[in-house]
C-alpha cells in the first residue's frame, strides 16, 4: 500500500498521461454516496447577475453541473440577486445563454435568491427569538472599530443585549422602512472574541432603500451574502455547495446559520481554487471597467475572456470544457498558462474545421505562360486528416495572390519561399518560378511575373524534382475581399515591473484587404475555418453584413504549449 504522498504523485502522473485529472470533490462525494445511497446529489451554480460570465465561471459551471451529471444528480441555476444595486436583466439573460451554450441544462430549476426574501426574513425572526440575532444601532464605522483585529478580540456592541421584544420590534420597523440607510443593521450574535473575524457578530441584514430588479420596492432591508447563501442552498435541497476558496473562512458562518436555523440535512460547502489564467482577467469588476471605458467594444468583444467574448472569437464549448477537465479541481491556487486553453481549441478544431486558403496581405502574381481566360478547378480535400469532410473545387488561373511575406527580393540564406529565380510549390496546384519583379514609383514590389510547369500538377505523381517551399494562394479573379481581425492578449507582461501585467494597447490589428478562396462565400456568422499557415478563424457574428464577412482570428497555428512541457 502506498502512502498518501506517493499516491498523489501517482495520480498526477496518470493524469498527465491520460488527461484525466483527479478531483478531490468527487472523492468527498463518493464517501457521501456510500453513507447516503438513497440521496440524490444536488448542486447549484449561483452567479450574481452583475456582469457577464468569464472563463473562471466556466470552470465553476463545469464543476457544478459536471458533478451533478457524474452522479446522476441535479444542478440548479440560481441568480444570487440579493444585492439590489448592481444587478441587471441584461446580465441575467447573458448568463442563461452562456450556461446553455456550454451545454448544460437546469431544466425547470431556474431560481432567484430574491424569491426567498420572505423566507430569509422568517428565519431572521427565528434567530431573534432564539436570542441569536440583534438589531445594532452602531454606525458602519463604529462596527468596524468594535470588530478588533486578527490579533485582538473585538468588543461587544452596547446594543448586543437588547431584549428579544425590542429586537423584534426594531427589526420589523426596519422592514417597514422607518429608518435611514445605514442607521441600523441586524447582526448574528455569535462571538466577538472568535479568532475568525467572520464570526464576530456578522451583519446579516442592512437597510437599503433601493429598487430591486425582481422585487421592486417591496423590500428595503436586504440580507447579506453569508446569511442568505446557506439558506438558499437549504431551501433548494442542495447537498453540496461548491464554491471558490475565498469562502473557506466563511464556512463556519455558513454552518452556523444552518445550525441555528435548525435546517435538517444541511448542505455541505466545499471550496476549490479559482481559475487564474495568464494574460486573462477573471474579475467581473475589472472586465466591466474595460467595457465602461470603451477599451473593448462590449462584453462580447473577441478579446474579452468572457464566455460571450470567447464564443464570438470562435471558441467552442467542447474546447472550453476540455480545458476545464484538464486543469482539474484542486484546493491550491495556481495560474494556468493560456497556451493550454489555446491548445484545447486547436485540438478541438483540428478535425472539425475545413482547411482553406486565405491571403491576408496580398501580392499579385501573374503566371505569364498560363493561358489567359483559362480556369482550372482543382480538387482539394477539406481536411486531410478527416476524409469524412469531403472535398471542394478551388479555381486556379493566370493571376493569383500570394502573401507579401512569401516573397523577398534579396533573401537571406535558408529562405525557401519565392525570390527571383527560385521555384516553389503552390499548394494543391503547380510549381512556379519567379522571373520578374515589378515595382511602383516608390520602389515597392507590386507584382511578380512567374512561369509555371504544367508537368508538376499536384496529384499527378510528378517526381522530376523537388522544391523546398510551399505557398498558399488565391485566384485573383475568384477571390473574395474581406476584412480579417488579428488579436493579441489585452493583458501582457509589463517589462518594467517584473511579474506585473499591463494593458496591451495594440491588441487589435485590422486587415482590410484580404483575399479568400471563393468557397468561403458560403460562410455564415460563427463558422470556423483553418486558414492554411495562419491559424483558425471564425466569421464574426456582429460586424458581418450581407455582402461582407469579417473574420476573427481565434488562434494562430503555432502552439507554444507542447514545447513548454
Ligand atoms: P468575480 O470576482 O469575477 O466578480 P464572483 O465570484 O463575484 O466573480 P459570482 O457571480 O458570485 O462572481 O460567481 C458565481 C460562481 O462562480 C461562484 O460560485 C464563484 O465562486 C465562481 N467563480 C467566480 N470566479 C471564478 C473563478 N475565477 N474560478 C472559478 N470559479 C469562479
Ligand atoms: Mg461573488
CSV table of C-alpha atoms in Angstrom, one decimal, residues 118-521:
chain,number,residue,atom,x,y,z
A,118,UNK,CA,-39.8,36.3,2.7
A,119,UNK,CA,-38.2,33.0,4.0
A,120,UNK,CA,-34.9,34.8,4.9
A,121,UNK,CA,-37.0,37.2,6.9
A,122,UNK,CA,-38.8,34.5,8.7
A,123,UNK,CA,-35.5,32.8,9.6
A,124,UNK,CA,-34.2,36.1,10.9
A,125,UNK,CA,-37.2,36.3,13.2
A,126,UNK,CA,-36.4,32.8,14.4
A,127,UNK,CA,-32.8,33.8,15.2
A,128,UNK,CA,-34.0,36.9,17.1
A,129,UNK,CA,-36.5,34.8,19.1
A,130,UNK,CA,-33.7,32.3,20.0
A,131,UNK,CA,-31.5,35.2,21.1
A,132,UNK,CA,-29.2,34.6,18.2
A,133,UNK,CA,-29.6,37.9,16.4
A,134,UNK,CA,-29.9,41.6,17.5
A,135,UNK,CA,-30.5,45.0,16.0
A,136,UNK,CA,-27.5,47.2,16.3
A,137,UNK,CA,-27.5,51.0,16.1
A,138,UNK,CA,-23.8,51.4,15.8
A,139,UNK,CA,-22.7,53.2,12.6
A,140,UNK,CA,-20.8,51.1,10.0
A,141,UNK,CA,-17.6,52.9,11.1
A,142,UNK,CA,-18.2,52.1,14.8
A,143,UNK,CA,-19.0,48.5,13.9
A,144,UNK,CA,-15.6,48.3,12.2
A,145,UNK,CA,-13.9,49.8,15.2
A,146,UNK,CA,-15.5,47.3,17.6
A,147,UNK,CA,-14.5,44.4,15.4
A,148,UNK,CA,-11.0,44.1,16.6
A,149,UNK,CA,-8.1,42.7,14.5
A,150,UNK,CA,-6.5,39.4,13.7
A,151,UNK,CA,-4.5,39.6,16.9
A,152,UNK,CA,-7.0,41.4,19.2
A,153,UNK,CA,-10.6,40.3,20.1
A,154,UNK,CA,-13.5,42.6,19.3
A,155,UNK,CA,-15.7,44.4,21.7
A,156,UNK,CA,-19.4,43.8,22.3
A,157,UNK,CA,-21.8,46.4,20.9
A,158,UNK,CA,-23.7,48.3,23.6
A,159,UNK,CA,-26.9,47.1,21.8
A,160,UNK,CA,-25.9,43.5,21.9
A,161,UNK,CA,-28.1,42.6,24.9
A,162,UNK,CA,-31.3,44.1,23.8
A,163,UNK,CA,-34.4,42.1,24.7
A,164,UNK,CA,-36.0,39.8,22.2
A,165,UNK,CA,-39.1,42.0,22.2
A,166,UNK,CA,-37.1,45.1,21.4
A,167,UNK,CA,-35.2,43.4,18.6
A,168,UNK,CA,-38.4,42.0,17.1
A,169,UNK,CA,-40.0,45.5,17.2
A,170,UNK,CA,-36.9,47.3,15.7
A,171,UNK,CA,-36.4,44.7,13.0
A,172,UNK,CA,-40.0,44.9,11.9
A,173,UNK,CA,-39.7,48.7,11.8
A,174,UNK,CA,-36.5,48.3,9.7
A,175,UNK,CA,-38.5,46.3,7.3
A,176,UNK,CA,-41.3,48.8,7.2
A,177,UNK,CA,-38.9,51.5,6.1
A,178,UNK,CA,-38.9,53.6,9.3
A,179,UNK,CA,-35.1,54.0,9.3
A,180,UNK,CA,-32.5,55.5,7.1
A,181,UNK,CA,-30.0,53.5,5.1
A,182,UNK,CA,-27.0,52.6,7.3
A,183,UNK,CA,-28.7,53.6,10.6
A,184,UNK,CA,-29.3,50.1,11.9
A,185,UNK,CA,-28.4,46.5,11.0
A,186,UNK,CA,-29.3,43.1,12.1
A,187,UNK,CA,-26.4,41.1,13.4
A,188,UNK,CA,-25.9,37.4,14.3
A,189,UNK,CA,-25.0,37.0,17.9
A,190,UNK,CA,-22.0,34.7,17.8
A,191,UNK,CA,-18.7,35.6,19.5
A,192,UNK,CA,-16.8,38.9,19.4
A,193,UNK,CA,-13.7,37.2,20.5
A,194,UNK,CA,-13.7,34.5,17.8
A,195,UNK,CA,-10.3,34.1,16.1
A,196,UNK,CA,-12.3,34.0,12.9
A,197,UNK,CA,-13.3,37.6,12.1
A,198,UNK,CA,-16.3,36.4,10.1
A,199,UNK,CA,-17.8,35.0,13.3
A,200,UNK,CA,-17.6,38.3,15.3
A,201,UNK,CA,-21.3,39.1,15.2
A,202,UNK,CA,-21.5,39.5,11.4
A,203,UNK,CA,-24.1,41.8,9.9
A,204,UNK,CA,-26.9,39.7,8.3
A,205,UNK,CA,-29.3,42.4,7.2
A,206,UNK,CA,-28.8,46.0,6.2
A,207,UNK,CA,-31.2,48.8,5.3
A,208,UNK,CA,-31.1,49.8,1.6
A,209,UNK,CA,-33.9,51.9,0.1
A,210,UNK,CA,-33.3,50.7,-3.4
A,211,UNK,CA,-35.4,49.3,-6.2
A,212,UNK,CA,-34.6,45.6,-6.8
A,213,UNK,CA,-34.8,44.2,-10.4
A,214,UNK,CA,-37.1,41.4,-9.3
A,215,UNK,CA,-38.9,42.5,-6.1
A,216,UNK,CA,-39.2,46.2,-7.0
A,217,UNK,CA,-39.7,48.4,-3.9
A,218,UNK,CA,-41.2,45.7,-1.7
A,219,UNK,CA,-38.1,45.4,0.5
A,220,UNK,CA,-35.8,48.0,2.0
A,221,UNK,CA,-33.8,45.5,4.1
A,222,UNK,CA,-31.5,43.2,2.2
A,223,UNK,CA,-29.8,40.0,3.6
A,224,UNK,CA,-26.0,39.7,3.4
A,225,UNK,CA,-24.5,37.0,1.3
A,226,UNK,CA,-23.1,35.0,4.2
A,227,UNK,CA,-26.5,34.7,5.7
A,228,UNK,CA,-28.6,34.3,2.6
A,229,UNK,CA,-26.4,31.8,0.8
A,230,UNK,CA,-26.6,28.8,3.2
A,231,UNK,CA,-30.4,29.4,3.4
A,232,UNK,CA,-30.7,29.5,-0.4
A,233,UNK,CA,-28.9,26.2,-0.6
A,234,UNK,CA,-31.1,24.7,2.2
A,235,UNK,CA,-34.3,25.9,0.6
A,236,UNK,CA,-33.4,24.2,-2.7
A,237,UNK,CA,-32.3,21.0,-1.1
A,238,UNK,CA,-28.7,21.4,-2.2
A,239,UNK,CA,-26.4,18.6,-0.9
A,240,UNK,CA,-23.1,20.0,-1.9
A,241,UNK,CA,-22.5,23.8,-2.2
A,242,UNK,CA,-19.3,24.1,-4.3
A,243,UNK,CA,-17.6,27.5,-4.3
A,244,UNK,CA,-14.2,29.2,-4.5
A,245,UNK,CA,-11.5,29.3,-1.9
A,246,UNK,CA,-12.2,32.8,-0.7
A,247,UNK,CA,-15.3,31.4,1.1
A,248,UNK,CA,-13.3,28.9,3.2
A,249,UNK,CA,-13.0,31.2,6.2
A,250,UNK,CA,-16.8,31.9,5.8
A,251,UNK,CA,-17.7,28.2,6.1
A,252,UNK,CA,-18.0,28.3,10.0
A,253,UNK,CA,-20.6,31.0,9.5
A,254,UNK,CA,-22.3,29.0,6.7
A,255,UNK,CA,-22.6,26.1,9.1
A,256,UNK,CA,-23.7,28.3,12.0
A,257,UNK,CA,-26.6,29.8,10.0
A,258,UNK,CA,-27.8,26.3,9.0
A,259,UNK,CA,-27.5,25.0,12.6
A,260,UNK,CA,-29.2,27.9,14.3
A,261,UNK,CA,-32.0,28.0,11.7
A,262,UNK,CA,-32.4,24.3,12.5
A,263,UNK,CA,-32.1,23.0,8.9
A,264,UNK,CA,-32.4,19.3,8.6
A,265,UNK,CA,-29.9,17.6,6.3
A,266,UNK,CA,-27.8,20.7,5.9
A,267,UNK,CA,-25.8,21.2,2.7
A,268,UNK,CA,-22.1,21.0,2.8
A,269,UNK,CA,-19.9,23.7,1.5
A,270,UNK,CA,-16.7,22.6,-0.3
A,271,UNK,CA,-14.2,25.2,-1.7
A,272,UNK,CA,-11.9,24.8,-4.7
A,273,UNK,CA,-9.3,27.1,-6.2
A,274,UNK,CA,-10.3,29.9,-8.5
A,275,UNK,CA,-9.1,29.7,-12.1
A,276,UNK,CA,-6.4,32.2,-12.9
A,277,UNK,CA,-5.0,32.3,-16.4
A,278,UNK,CA,-2.0,34.2,-17.7
A,279,UNK,CA,-3.0,37.2,-19.9
A,280,UNK,CA,-6.6,37.0,-18.8
A,281,UNK,CA,-8.6,39.0,-16.3
A,282,UNK,CA,-11.0,37.0,-14.3
A,283,UNK,CA,-12.8,39.7,-12.3
A,284,UNK,CA,-16.1,41.0,-13.3
A,285,UNK,CA,-15.4,44.3,-11.8
A,286,UNK,CA,-12.2,44.8,-13.9
A,287,UNK,CA,-13.9,43.5,-17.0
A,288,UNK,CA,-16.8,45.9,-16.5
A,289,UNK,CA,-14.2,48.7,-16.4
A,290,UNK,CA,-12.9,47.6,-19.8
A,291,UNK,CA,-16.5,47.9,-21.2
A,292,UNK,CA,-17.3,51.2,-19.4
A,293,UNK,CA,-14.1,52.8,-20.5
A,294,UNK,CA,-14.7,51.6,-24.1
A,295,UNK,CA,-11.3,49.8,-24.2
A,296,UNK,CA,-13.2,47.0,-25.8
A,297,UNK,CA,-16.4,47.1,-27.9
A,298,UNK,CA,-18.6,45.4,-25.3
A,299,UNK,CA,-18.7,42.4,-23.0
A,300,UNK,CA,-18.5,40.1,-26.1
A,301,UNK,CA,-15.5,41.8,-27.7
A,302,UNK,CA,-13.5,38.9,-29.1
A,303,UNK,CA,-10.6,39.8,-26.9
A,304,UNK,CA,-12.6,39.5,-23.7
A,305,UNK,CA,-12.2,36.4,-21.5
A,306,UNK,CA,-16.0,36.4,-21.1
A,307,UNK,CA,-17.8,33.3,-22.3
A,308,UNK,CA,-19.6,35.5,-24.8
A,309,UNK,CA,-16.3,37.0,-26.0
A,310,UNK,CA,-14.8,33.6,-26.4
A,311,UNK,CA,-17.8,32.4,-28.3
A,312,UNK,CA,-17.7,35.4,-30.6
A,313,UNK,CA,-14.0,34.9,-31.1
A,314,UNK,CA,-14.7,31.3,-32.2
A,315,UNK,CA,-14.0,29.2,-29.2
A,316,UNK,CA,-16.2,26.1,-29.0
A,317,UNK,CA,-17.9,24.8,-25.8
A,318,UNK,CA,-16.0,21.5,-26.3
A,319,UNK,CA,-12.7,23.2,-26.2
A,320,UNK,CA,-13.6,25.1,-23.0
A,321,UNK,CA,-14.9,22.0,-21.3
A,322,UNK,CA,-11.9,20.0,-22.3
A,323,UNK,CA,-9.8,22.8,-20.8
A,324,UNK,CA,-11.7,22.7,-17.5
A,325,UNK,CA,-11.3,19.0,-17.4
A,326,UNK,CA,-7.6,19.2,-18.0
A,327,UNK,CA,-6.9,21.8,-15.3
A,328,UNK,CA,-8.7,19.6,-12.8
A,329,UNK,CA,-10.1,20.7,-9.5
A,330,UNK,CA,-7.7,21.4,-6.7
A,331,UNK,CA,-7.6,23.3,-3.4
A,332,UNK,CA,-4.4,25.3,-4.1
A,333,UNK,CA,-4.3,28.5,-6.1
A,334,UNK,CA,-2.3,28.4,-9.3
A,335,UNK,CA,-2.1,30.3,-12.6
A,336,UNK,CA,-2.8,28.3,-15.7
A,337,UNK,CA,-0.9,29.1,-18.9
A,338,UNK,CA,-3.2,30.5,-21.6
A,339,UNK,CA,-1.3,28.3,-24.0
A,340,UNK,CA,-3.2,25.3,-22.6
A,341,UNK,CA,-6.6,26.9,-23.4
A,342,UNK,CA,-5.4,27.6,-27.0
A,343,UNK,CA,-4.1,24.1,-27.2
A,344,UNK,CA,-7.5,22.7,-26.3
A,345,UNK,CA,-9.1,24.9,-29.0
A,346,UNK,CA,-6.7,23.7,-31.7
A,347,UNK,CA,-7.2,20.2,-30.6
A,348,UNK,CA,-11.0,20.5,-31.0
A,349,UNK,CA,-10.9,22.3,-34.3
A,350,UNK,CA,-8.2,20.2,-35.9
A,351,UNK,CA,-10.6,17.6,-37.3
A,352,UNK,CA,-13.7,19.9,-37.4
A,353,UNK,CA,-12.6,22.9,-39.4
A,354,UNK,CA,-12.2,23.0,-43.2
A,355,UNK,CA,-8.7,23.9,-44.2
A,356,UNK,CA,-8.9,26.7,-46.7
A,357,UNK,CA,-6.6,29.3,-48.3
A,358,UNK,CA,-6.7,33.0,-47.4
A,359,UNK,CA,-4.2,35.6,-48.2
A,360,UNK,CA,-4.0,38.3,-45.6
A,361,UNK,CA,-1.5,40.7,-47.2
A,362,UNK,CA,-1.9,40.1,-50.9
A,363,UNK,CA,0.9,40.4,-53.6
A,364,UNK,CA,-0.2,40.0,-57.2
A,365,UNK,CA,1.4,37.2,-59.2
A,366,UNK,CA,0.9,36.8,-63.0
A,367,UNK,CA,1.7,33.4,-64.4
A,368,UNK,CA,2.8,34.5,-67.8
A,369,UNK,CA,2.8,31.2,-69.6
A,370,UNK,CA,-0.7,30.3,-68.3
A,371,UNK,CA,-3.4,30.9,-70.9
A,372,UNK,CA,-5.4,34.0,-70.5
A,373,UNK,CA,-9.0,33.4,-69.6
A,374,UNK,CA,-8.4,29.7,-68.6
A,375,UNK,CA,-9.7,28.4,-65.3
A,376,UNK,CA,-8.9,25.0,-63.8
A,377,UNK,CA,-10.9,23.7,-60.9
A,378,UNK,CA,-8.6,21.8,-58.6
A,379,UNK,CA,-9.9,19.1,-56.4
A,380,UNK,CA,-8.9,19.8,-52.8
A,381,UNK,CA,-9.6,17.8,-49.6
A,382,UNK,CA,-11.4,19.9,-47.0
A,383,UNK,CA,-9.4,18.3,-44.2
A,384,UNK,CA,-6.6,15.9,-45.0
A,385,UNK,CA,-6.8,14.4,-41.5
A,386,UNK,CA,-10.6,13.9,-41.7
A,387,UNK,CA,-11.6,12.3,-45.1
A,388,UNK,CA,-15.3,12.4,-44.0
A,389,UNK,CA,-15.2,16.2,-44.5
A,390,UNK,CA,-15.1,15.6,-48.3
A,391,UNK,CA,-13.5,17.9,-50.9
A,392,UNK,CA,-14.2,21.0,-52.8
A,393,UNK,CA,-13.1,22.7,-56.1
A,394,UNK,CA,-10.6,25.5,-55.9
A,395,UNK,CA,-10.1,27.7,-59.0
A,396,UNK,CA,-6.7,28.3,-60.4
A,397,UNK,CA,-6.0,30.9,-63.1
A,398,UNK,CA,-3.3,33.2,-64.6
A,399,UNK,CA,-3.4,35.9,-61.9
A,400,UNK,CA,-3.2,34.9,-58.3
A,401,UNK,CA,-2.4,36.4,-55.0
A,402,UNK,CA,0.2,35.2,-52.6
A,403,UNK,CA,1.2,36.5,-49.2
A,404,UNK,CA,3.5,39.6,-49.3
A,405,UNK,CA,5.8,38.0,-46.8
A,406,UNK,CA,6.2,34.9,-49.0
A,407,UNK,CA,8.4,36.9,-51.4
A,408,UNK,CA,11.8,38.5,-50.8
A,409,UNK,CA,13.9,40.2,-53.4
A,410,UNK,CA,17.1,39.7,-51.5
A,411,UNK,CA,16.5,36.7,-49.3
A,412,UNK,CA,18.8,35.6,-46.5
A,413,UNK,CA,20.2,32.1,-46.6
A,414,UNK,CA,17.7,29.3,-46.0
A,415,UNK,CA,14.8,31.3,-47.3
A,416,UNK,CA,12.8,28.7,-49.2
A,417,UNK,CA,9.9,30.9,-50.4
A,418,UNK,CA,9.8,32.9,-53.5
A,419,UNK,CA,12.6,35.1,-54.7
A,420,UNK,CA,13.9,35.9,-58.2
A,421,UNK,CA,15.0,32.7,-60.0
A,422,UNK,CA,13.6,30.4,-57.3
A,423,UNK,CA,10.9,27.8,-57.8
A,424,UNK,CA,8.2,26.9,-55.2
A,425,UNK,CA,5.1,24.8,-55.0
A,426,UNK,CA,1.7,26.4,-55.0
A,427,UNK,CA,-0.4,24.4,-52.6
A,428,UNK,CA,-2.6,21.9,-54.4
A,429,UNK,CA,-1.5,23.4,-57.8
A,430,UNK,CA,1.8,23.7,-59.7
A,431,UNK,CA,5.4,24.7,-59.3
A,432,UNK,CA,6.0,28.3,-60.2
A,433,UNK,CA,9.3,30.1,-60.8
A,434,UNK,CA,9.8,33.8,-60.3
A,435,UNK,CA,11.3,35.6,-63.3
A,436,UNK,CA,10.5,39.3,-62.9
A,437,UNK,CA,9.8,41.8,-60.2
A,438,UNK,CA,7.6,44.8,-60.9
A,439,UNK,CA,7.9,47.8,-58.6
A,440,UNK,CA,6.0,51.1,-58.3
A,441,UNK,CA,7.5,54.5,-58.4
A,442,UNK,CA,8.5,54.2,-54.7
A,443,UNK,CA,10.4,51.0,-55.3
A,444,UNK,CA,7.8,48.8,-53.6
A,445,UNK,CA,7.2,45.4,-55.1
A,446,UNK,CA,3.7,45.4,-56.5
A,447,UNK,CA,3.6,42.4,-58.8
A,448,UNK,CA,5.6,39.3,-59.7
A,449,UNK,CA,5.9,37.6,-63.1
A,450,UNK,CA,6.2,33.8,-62.8
A,451,UNK,CA,6.1,30.8,-65.1
A,452,UNK,CA,4.5,27.5,-64.1
A,453,UNK,CA,5.4,24.0,-65.1
A,454,UNK,CA,2.4,22.1,-66.3
A,455,UNK,CA,4.1,18.8,-65.5
A,456,UNK,CA,4.1,19.5,-61.8
A,457,UNK,CA,0.4,19.5,-61.1
A,458,UNK,CA,-0.4,18.4,-57.6
A,459,UNK,CA,-1.6,14.8,-57.5
A,460,UNK,CA,-0.1,13.9,-60.9
A,461,UNK,CA,2.7,11.9,-59.3
A,462,UNK,CA,5.4,14.2,-60.6
A,463,UNK,CA,8.8,13.2,-59.2
A,464,UNK,CA,11.1,15.1,-61.5
A,465,UNK,CA,12.5,17.5,-58.9
A,466,UNK,CA,11.7,18.8,-55.5
A,467,UNK,CA,11.2,22.3,-54.2
A,468,UNK,CA,11.5,23.3,-50.6
A,469,UNK,CA,8.8,26.0,-50.2
A,470,UNK,CA,5.0,25.6,-50.5
A,471,UNK,CA,2.9,28.7,-50.6
A,472,UNK,CA,-0.8,29.2,-50.2
A,473,UNK,CA,-2.5,31.4,-52.9
A,474,UNK,CA,-5.9,32.6,-54.1
A,475,UNK,CA,-7.0,33.1,-57.7
A,476,UNK,CA,-7.4,36.8,-58.2
A,477,UNK,CA,-10.5,36.8,-60.4
A,478,UNK,CA,-12.3,34.5,-58.0
A,479,UNK,CA,-11.1,35.9,-54.7
A,480,UNK,CA,-13.5,37.2,-52.0
A,481,UNK,CA,-12.5,40.5,-50.5
A,482,UNK,CA,-12.7,40.5,-46.8
A,483,UNK,CA,-11.6,42.0,-43.5
A,484,UNK,CA,-9.7,40.0,-41.0
A,485,UNK,CA,-9.0,40.9,-37.4
A,486,UNK,CA,-6.0,39.6,-35.6
A,487,UNK,CA,-5.9,39.8,-31.9
A,488,UNK,CA,-3.3,39.9,-29.2
A,489,UNK,CA,-4.0,39.5,-25.5
A,490,UNK,CA,-5.4,42.6,-23.8
A,491,UNK,CA,-3.2,42.0,-20.8
A,492,UNK,CA,0.5,41.4,-21.3
A,493,UNK,CA,3.6,41.3,-19.2
A,494,UNK,CA,4.9,44.6,-18.0
A,495,UNK,CA,8.7,44.6,-18.8
A,496,UNK,CA,9.2,47.5,-16.5
A,497,UNK,CA,7.6,45.8,-13.5
A,498,UNK,CA,8.6,42.2,-13.3
A,499,UNK,CA,5.7,39.8,-12.6
A,500,UNK,CA,3.1,42.6,-13.2
A,501,UNK,CA,0.6,42.7,-16.1
A,502,UNK,CA,-0.3,45.8,-18.0
A,503,UNK,CA,-2.9,46.7,-20.7
A,504,UNK,CA,-1.8,46.0,-24.2
A,505,UNK,CA,-2.5,49.0,-26.4
A,506,UNK,CA,-2.0,47.0,-29.6
A,507,UNK,CA,-4.3,44.1,-29.1
A,508,UNK,CA,-6.3,44.6,-32.3
A,509,UNK,CA,-4.9,44.6,-35.9
A,510,UNK,CA,-7.5,45.1,-38.7
A,511,UNK,CA,-6.5,43.9,-42.2
A,512,UNK,CA,-8.9,45.3,-44.7
A,513,UNK,CA,-7.6,43.9,-48.0
A,514,UNK,CA,-7.6,40.2,-47.5
A,515,UNK,CA,-8.3,37.7,-50.3
A,516,UNK,CA,-10.1,34.4,-49.6
A,517,UNK,CA,-10.8,31.4,-51.8
A,518,UNK,CA,-14.4,31.5,-53.2
A,519,UNK,CA,-15.7,28.6,-51.2
A,520,UNK,CA,-15.8,31.0,-48.3
A,521,UNK,CA,-18.6,32.9,-49.9
